[in-house]
mmCIF file of N, CA, C and O in Angstrom:
data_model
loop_
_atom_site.group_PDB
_atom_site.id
_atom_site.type_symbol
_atom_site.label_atom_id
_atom_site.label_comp_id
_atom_site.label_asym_id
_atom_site.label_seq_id
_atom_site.Cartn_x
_atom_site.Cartn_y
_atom_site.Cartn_z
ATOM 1 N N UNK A 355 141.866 5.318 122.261
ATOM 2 C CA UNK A 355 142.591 6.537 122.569
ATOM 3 C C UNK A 355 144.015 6.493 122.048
ATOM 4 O O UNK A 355 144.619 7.489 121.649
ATOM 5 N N UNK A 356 144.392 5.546 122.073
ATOM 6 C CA UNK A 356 145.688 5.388 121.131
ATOM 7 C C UNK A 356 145.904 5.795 119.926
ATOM 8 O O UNK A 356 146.862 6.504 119.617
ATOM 9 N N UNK A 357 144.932 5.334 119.049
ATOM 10 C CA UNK A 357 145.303 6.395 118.104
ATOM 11 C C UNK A 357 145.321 7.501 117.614
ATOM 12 O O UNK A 357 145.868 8.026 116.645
ATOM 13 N N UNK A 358 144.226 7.998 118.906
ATOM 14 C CA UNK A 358 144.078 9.760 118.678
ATOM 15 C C UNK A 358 145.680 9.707 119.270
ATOM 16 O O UNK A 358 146.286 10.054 118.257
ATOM 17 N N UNK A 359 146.555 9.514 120.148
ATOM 18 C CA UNK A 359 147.514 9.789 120.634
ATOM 19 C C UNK A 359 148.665 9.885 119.856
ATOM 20 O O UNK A 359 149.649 10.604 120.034
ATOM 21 N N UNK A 360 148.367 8.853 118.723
ATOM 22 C CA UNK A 360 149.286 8.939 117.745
ATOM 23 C C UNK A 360 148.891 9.799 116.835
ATOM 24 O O UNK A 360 149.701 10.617 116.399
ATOM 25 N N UNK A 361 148.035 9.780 116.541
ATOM 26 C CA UNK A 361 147.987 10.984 115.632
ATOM 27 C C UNK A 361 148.513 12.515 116.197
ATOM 28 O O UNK A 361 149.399 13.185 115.669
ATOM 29 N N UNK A 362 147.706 12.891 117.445
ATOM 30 C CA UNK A 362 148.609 13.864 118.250
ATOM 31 C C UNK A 362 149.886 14.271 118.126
ATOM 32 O O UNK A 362 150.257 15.443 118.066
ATOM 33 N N UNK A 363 150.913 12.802 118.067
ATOM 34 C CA UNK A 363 152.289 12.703 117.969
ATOM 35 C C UNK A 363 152.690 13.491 116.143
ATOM 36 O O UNK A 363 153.439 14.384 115.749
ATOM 37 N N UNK A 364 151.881 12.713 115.601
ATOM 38 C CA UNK A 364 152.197 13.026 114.061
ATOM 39 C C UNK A 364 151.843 14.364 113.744
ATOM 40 O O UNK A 364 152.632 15.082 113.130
ATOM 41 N N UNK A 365 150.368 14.891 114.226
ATOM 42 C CA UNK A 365 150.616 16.523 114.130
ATOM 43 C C UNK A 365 151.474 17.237 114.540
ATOM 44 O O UNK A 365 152.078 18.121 113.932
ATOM 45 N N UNK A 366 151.589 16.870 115.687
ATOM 46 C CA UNK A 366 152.592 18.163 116.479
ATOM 47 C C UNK A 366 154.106 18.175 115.736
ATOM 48 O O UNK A 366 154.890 19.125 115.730
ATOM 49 N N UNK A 367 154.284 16.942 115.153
ATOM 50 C CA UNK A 367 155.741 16.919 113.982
ATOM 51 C C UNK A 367 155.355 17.676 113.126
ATOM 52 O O UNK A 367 156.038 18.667 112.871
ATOM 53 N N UNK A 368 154.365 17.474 112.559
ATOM 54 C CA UNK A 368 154.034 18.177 111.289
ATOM 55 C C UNK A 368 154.241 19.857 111.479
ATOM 56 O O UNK A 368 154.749 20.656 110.692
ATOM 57 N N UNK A 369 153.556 20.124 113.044
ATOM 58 C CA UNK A 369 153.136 21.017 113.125
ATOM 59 C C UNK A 369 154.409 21.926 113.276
ATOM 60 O O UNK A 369 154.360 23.052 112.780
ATOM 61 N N UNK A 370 155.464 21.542 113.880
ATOM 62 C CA UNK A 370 157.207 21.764 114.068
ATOM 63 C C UNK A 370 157.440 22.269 112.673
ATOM 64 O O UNK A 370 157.727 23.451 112.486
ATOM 65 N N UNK A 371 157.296 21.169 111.416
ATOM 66 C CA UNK A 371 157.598 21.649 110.250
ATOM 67 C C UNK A 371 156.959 22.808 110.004
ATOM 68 O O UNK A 371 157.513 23.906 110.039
ATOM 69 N N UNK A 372 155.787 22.617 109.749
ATOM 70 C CA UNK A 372 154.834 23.550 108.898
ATOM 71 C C UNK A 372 153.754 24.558 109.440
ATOM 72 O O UNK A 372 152.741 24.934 108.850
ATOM 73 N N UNK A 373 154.225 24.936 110.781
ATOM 74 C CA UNK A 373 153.252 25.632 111.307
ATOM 75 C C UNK A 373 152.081 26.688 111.008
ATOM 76 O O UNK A 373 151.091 27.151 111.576
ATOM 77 N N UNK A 374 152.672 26.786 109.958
ATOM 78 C CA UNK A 374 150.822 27.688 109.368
ATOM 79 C C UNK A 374 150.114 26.664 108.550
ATOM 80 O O UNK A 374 149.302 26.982 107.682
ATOM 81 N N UNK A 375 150.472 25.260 108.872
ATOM 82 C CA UNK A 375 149.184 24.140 108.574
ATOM 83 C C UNK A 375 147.853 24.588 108.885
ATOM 84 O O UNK A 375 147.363 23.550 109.330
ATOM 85 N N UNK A 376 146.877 25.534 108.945
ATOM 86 C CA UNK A 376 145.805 25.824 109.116
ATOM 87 C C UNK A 376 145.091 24.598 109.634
ATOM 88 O O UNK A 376 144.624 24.639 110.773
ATOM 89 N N UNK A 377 144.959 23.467 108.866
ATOM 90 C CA UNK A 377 144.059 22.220 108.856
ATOM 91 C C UNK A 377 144.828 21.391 110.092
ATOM 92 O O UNK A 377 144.253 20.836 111.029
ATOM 93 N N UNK A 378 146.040 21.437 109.897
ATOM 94 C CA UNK A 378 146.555 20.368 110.751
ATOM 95 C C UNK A 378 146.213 21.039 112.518
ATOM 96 O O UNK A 378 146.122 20.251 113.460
ATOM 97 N N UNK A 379 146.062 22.531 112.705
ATOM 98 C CA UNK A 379 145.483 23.224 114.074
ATOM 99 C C UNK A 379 144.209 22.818 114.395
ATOM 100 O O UNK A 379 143.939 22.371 115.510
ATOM 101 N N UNK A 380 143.273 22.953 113.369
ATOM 102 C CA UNK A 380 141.777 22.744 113.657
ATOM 103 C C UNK A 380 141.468 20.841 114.028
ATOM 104 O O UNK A 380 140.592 20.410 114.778
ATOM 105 N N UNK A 381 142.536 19.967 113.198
ATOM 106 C CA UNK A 381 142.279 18.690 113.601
ATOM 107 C C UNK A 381 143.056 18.024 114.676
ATOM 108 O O UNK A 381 142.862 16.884 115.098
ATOM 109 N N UNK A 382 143.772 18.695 114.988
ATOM 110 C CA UNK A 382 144.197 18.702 116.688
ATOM 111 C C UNK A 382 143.177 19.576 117.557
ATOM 112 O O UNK A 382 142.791 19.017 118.584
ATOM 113 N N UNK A 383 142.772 20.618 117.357
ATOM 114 C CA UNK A 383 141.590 20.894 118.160
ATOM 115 C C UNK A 383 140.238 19.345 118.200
ATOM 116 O O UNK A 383 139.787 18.752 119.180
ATOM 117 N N UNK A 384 140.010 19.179 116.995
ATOM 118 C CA UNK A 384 139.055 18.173 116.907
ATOM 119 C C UNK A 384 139.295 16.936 117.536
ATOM 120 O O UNK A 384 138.330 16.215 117.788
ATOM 121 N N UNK A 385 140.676 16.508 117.888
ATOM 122 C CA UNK A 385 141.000 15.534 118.507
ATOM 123 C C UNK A 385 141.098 15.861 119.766
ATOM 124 O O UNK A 385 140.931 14.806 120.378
ATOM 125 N N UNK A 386 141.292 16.806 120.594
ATOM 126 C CA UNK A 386 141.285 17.296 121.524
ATOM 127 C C UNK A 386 139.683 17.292 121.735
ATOM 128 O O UNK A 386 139.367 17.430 122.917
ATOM 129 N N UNK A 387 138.857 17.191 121.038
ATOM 130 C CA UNK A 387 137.087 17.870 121.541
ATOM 131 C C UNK A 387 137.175 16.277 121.370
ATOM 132 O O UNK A 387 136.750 15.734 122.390
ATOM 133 N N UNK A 388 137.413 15.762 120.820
ATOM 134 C CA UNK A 388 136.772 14.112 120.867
ATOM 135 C C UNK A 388 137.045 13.497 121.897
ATOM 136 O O UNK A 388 136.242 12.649 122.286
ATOM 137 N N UNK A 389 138.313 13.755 122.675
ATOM 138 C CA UNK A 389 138.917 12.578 123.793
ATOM 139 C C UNK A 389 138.688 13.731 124.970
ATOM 140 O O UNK A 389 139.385 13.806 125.982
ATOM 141 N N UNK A 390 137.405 14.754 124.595
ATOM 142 C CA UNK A 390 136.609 14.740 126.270
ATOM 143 C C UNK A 390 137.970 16.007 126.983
ATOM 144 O O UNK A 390 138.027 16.016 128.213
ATOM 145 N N UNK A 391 138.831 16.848 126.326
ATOM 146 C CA UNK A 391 139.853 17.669 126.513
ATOM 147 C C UNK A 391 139.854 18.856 125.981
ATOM 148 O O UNK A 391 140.758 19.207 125.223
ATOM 149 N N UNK A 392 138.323 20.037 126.472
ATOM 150 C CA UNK A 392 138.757 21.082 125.404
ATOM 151 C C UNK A 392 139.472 22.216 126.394
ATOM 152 O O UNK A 392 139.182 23.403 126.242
ATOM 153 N N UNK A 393 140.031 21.967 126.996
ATOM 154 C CA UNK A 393 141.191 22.677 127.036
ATOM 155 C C UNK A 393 142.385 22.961 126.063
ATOM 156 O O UNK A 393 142.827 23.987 125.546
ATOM 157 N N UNK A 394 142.747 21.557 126.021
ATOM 158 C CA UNK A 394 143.781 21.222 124.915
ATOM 159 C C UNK A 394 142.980 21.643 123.506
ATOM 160 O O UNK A 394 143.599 21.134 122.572
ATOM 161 N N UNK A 395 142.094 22.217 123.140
ATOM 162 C CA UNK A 395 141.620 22.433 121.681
ATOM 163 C C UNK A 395 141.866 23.987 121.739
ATOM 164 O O UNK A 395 142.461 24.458 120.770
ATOM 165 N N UNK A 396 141.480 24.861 122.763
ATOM 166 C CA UNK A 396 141.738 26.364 122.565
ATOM 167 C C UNK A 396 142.403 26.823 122.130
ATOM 168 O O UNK A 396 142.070 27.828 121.502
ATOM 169 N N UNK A 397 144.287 26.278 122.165
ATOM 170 C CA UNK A 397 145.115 27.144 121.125
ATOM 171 C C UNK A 397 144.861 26.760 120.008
ATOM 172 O O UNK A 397 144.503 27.621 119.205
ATOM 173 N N UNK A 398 144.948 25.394 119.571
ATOM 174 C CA UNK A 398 145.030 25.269 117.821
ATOM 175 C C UNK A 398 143.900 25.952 117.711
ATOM 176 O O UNK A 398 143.957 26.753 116.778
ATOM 177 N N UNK A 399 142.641 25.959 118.433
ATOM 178 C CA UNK A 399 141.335 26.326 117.386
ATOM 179 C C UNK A 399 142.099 28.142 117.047
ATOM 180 O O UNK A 399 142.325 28.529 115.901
ATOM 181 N N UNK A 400 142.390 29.040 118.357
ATOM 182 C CA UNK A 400 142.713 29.835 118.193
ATOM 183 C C UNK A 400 144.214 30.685 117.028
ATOM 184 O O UNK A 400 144.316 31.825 116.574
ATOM 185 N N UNK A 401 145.363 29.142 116.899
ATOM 186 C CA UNK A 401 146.014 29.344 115.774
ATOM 187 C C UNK A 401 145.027 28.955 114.556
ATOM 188 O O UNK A 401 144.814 29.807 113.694
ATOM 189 N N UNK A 402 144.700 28.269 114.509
ATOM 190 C CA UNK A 402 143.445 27.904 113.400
ATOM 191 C C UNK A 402 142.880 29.277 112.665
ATOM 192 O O UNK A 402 143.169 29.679 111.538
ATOM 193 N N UNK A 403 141.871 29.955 113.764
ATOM 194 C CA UNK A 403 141.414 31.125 113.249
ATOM 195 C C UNK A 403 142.670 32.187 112.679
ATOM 196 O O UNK A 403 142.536 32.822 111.633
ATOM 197 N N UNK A 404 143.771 32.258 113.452
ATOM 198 C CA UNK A 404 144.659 33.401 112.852
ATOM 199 C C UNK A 404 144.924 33.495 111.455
ATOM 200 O O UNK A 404 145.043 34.444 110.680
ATOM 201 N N UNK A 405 144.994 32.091 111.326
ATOM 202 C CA UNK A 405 145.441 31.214 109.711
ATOM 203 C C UNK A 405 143.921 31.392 109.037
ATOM 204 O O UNK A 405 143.904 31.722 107.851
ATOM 205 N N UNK A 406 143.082 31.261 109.483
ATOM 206 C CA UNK A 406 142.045 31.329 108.250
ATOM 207 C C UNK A 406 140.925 32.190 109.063
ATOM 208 O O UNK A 406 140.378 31.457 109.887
ATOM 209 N N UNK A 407 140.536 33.206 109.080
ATOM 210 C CA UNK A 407 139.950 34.132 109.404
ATOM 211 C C UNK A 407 138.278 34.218 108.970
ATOM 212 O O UNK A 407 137.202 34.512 109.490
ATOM 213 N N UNK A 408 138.667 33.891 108.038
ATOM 214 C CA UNK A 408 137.045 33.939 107.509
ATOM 215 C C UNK A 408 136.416 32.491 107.822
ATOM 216 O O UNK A 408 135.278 32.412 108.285
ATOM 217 N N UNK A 409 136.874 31.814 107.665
ATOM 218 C CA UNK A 409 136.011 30.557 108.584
ATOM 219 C C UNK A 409 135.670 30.729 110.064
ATOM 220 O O UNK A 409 136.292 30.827 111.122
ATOM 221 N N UNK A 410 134.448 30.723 109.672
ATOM 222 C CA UNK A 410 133.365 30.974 110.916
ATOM 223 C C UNK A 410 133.513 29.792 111.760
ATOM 224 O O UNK A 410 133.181 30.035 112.920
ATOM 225 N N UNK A 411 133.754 29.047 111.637
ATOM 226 C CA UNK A 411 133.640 27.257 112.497
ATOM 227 C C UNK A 411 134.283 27.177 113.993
ATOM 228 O O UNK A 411 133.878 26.620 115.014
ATOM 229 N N UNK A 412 135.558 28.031 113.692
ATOM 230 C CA UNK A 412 136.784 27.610 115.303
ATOM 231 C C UNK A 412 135.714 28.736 116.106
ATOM 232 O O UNK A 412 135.054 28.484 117.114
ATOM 233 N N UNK A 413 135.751 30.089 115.322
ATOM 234 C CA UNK A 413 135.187 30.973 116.820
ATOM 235 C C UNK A 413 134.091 30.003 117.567
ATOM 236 O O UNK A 413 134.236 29.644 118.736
ATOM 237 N N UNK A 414 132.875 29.589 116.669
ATOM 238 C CA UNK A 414 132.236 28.726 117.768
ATOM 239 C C UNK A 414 132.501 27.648 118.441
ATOM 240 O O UNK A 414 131.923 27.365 119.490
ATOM 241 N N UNK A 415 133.784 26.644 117.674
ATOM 242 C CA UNK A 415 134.263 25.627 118.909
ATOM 243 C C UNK A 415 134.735 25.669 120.239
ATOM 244 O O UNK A 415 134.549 24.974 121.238
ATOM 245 N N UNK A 416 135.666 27.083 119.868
ATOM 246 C CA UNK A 416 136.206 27.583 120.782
ATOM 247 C C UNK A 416 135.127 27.839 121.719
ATOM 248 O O UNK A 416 135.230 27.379 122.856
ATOM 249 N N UNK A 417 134.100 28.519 121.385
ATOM 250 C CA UNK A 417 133.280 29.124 122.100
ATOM 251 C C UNK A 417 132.428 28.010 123.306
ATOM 252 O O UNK A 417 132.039 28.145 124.466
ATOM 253 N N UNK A 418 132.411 26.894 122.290
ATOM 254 C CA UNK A 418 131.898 25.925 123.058
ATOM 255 C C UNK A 418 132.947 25.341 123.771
ATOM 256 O O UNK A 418 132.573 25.031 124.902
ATOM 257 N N UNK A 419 134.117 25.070 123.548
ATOM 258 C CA UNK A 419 135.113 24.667 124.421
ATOM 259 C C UNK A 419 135.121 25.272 125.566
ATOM 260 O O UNK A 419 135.219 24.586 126.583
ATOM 261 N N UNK A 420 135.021 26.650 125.653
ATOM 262 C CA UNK A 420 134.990 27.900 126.888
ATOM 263 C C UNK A 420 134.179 27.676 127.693
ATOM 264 O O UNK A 420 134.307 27.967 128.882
ATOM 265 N N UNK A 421 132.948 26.980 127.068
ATOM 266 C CA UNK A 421 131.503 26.520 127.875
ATOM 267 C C UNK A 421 131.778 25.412 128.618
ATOM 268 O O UNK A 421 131.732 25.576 129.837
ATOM 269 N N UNK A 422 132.039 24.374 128.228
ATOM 270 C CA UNK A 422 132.625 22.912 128.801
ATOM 271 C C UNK A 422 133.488 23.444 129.903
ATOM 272 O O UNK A 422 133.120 23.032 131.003
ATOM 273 N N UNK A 423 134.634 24.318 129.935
ATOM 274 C CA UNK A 423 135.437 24.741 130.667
ATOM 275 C C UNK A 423 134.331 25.080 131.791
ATOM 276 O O UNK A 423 133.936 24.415 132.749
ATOM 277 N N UNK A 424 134.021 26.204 131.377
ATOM 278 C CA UNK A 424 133.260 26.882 132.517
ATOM 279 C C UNK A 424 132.346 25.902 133.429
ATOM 280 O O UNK A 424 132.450 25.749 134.646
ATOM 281 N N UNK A 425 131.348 25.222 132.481
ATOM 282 C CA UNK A 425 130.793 24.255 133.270
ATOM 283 C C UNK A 425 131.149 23.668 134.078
ATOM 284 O O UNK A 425 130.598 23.583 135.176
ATOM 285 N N UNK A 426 132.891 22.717 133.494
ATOM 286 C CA UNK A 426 133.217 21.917 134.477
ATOM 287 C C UNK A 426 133.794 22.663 135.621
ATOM 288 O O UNK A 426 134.145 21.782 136.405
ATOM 289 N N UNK A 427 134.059 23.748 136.100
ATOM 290 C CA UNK A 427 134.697 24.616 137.036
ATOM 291 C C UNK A 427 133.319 24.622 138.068
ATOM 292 O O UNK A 427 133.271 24.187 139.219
ATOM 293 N N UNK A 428 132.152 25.297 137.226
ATOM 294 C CA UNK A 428 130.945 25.288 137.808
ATOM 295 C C UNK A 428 130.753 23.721 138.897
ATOM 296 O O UNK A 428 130.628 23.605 140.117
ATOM 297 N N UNK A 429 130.790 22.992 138.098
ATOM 298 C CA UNK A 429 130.387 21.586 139.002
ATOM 299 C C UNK A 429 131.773 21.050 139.651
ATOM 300 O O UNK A 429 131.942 19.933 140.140
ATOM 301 N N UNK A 430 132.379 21.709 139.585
ATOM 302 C CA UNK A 430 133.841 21.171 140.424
ATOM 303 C C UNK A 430 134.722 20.204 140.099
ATOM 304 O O UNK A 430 135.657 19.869 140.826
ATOM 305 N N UNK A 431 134.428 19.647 138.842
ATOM 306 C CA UNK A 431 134.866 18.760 138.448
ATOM 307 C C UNK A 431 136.194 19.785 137.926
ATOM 308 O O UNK A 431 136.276 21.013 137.964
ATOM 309 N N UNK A 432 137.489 18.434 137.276
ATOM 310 C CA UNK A 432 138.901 18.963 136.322
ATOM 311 C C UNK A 432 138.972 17.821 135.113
ATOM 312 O O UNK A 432 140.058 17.793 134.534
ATOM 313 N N UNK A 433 138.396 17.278 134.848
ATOM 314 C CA UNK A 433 138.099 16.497 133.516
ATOM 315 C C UNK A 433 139.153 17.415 132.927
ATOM 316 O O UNK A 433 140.378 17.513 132.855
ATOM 317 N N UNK A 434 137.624 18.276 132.395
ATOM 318 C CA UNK A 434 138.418 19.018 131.275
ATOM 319 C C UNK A 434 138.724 20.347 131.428
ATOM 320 O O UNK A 434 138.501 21.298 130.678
ATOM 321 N N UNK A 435 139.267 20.290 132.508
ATOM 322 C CA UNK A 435 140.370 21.371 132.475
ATOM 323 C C UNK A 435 141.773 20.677 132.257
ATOM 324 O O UNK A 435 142.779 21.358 132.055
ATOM 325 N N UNK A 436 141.803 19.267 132.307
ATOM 326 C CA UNK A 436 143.136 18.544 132.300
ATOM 327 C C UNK A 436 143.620 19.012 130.698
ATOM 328 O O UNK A 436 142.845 19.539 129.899
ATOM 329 N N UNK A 437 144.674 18.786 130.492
ATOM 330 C CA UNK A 437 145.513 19.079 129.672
ATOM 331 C C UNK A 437 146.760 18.083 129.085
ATOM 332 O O UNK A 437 147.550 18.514 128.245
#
């Protein structure tokens, strides 16, 4: 988990600089879906799509992120609603 953490660190610099990084939103979403957190993936996926529109890919992560959400609310759990 550390180095997703660092990497985290290094996007979100990047992301300060260059914020219509398209790629650098969607792989902070992806790091966010890997370490079990899709909460934390909904905005980038959602800056993601603003930036590239015609890629079909974020609406469904997102979509599945929304699901995980919901689920875990369903079973009472806050996993991943944590943030």
């Amino acid at each position: 988990l550390k180095d997703f953490d660092n990497a985290q660190l290094d996007l979100a610099a990047a992301l300060d600089y260059a914020p219509d990084t398209a790629d650098a939103w969607m792989l902070q979403a992806q790091i966010a879906i890997a370490t079990k957190k899709p909460a934390d993936a909904i905005d980038p996926l959602n800056r993601y799509a603003a930036l590239k529109p015609a890629d079909t890919n974020a609406p469904q992560l997102l979509a599945l992120c929304e699901q995980a959400l919901y689920k875990a609310r369903r079973e009472g759990g806050n996993k991943a609603l944590q943030g």
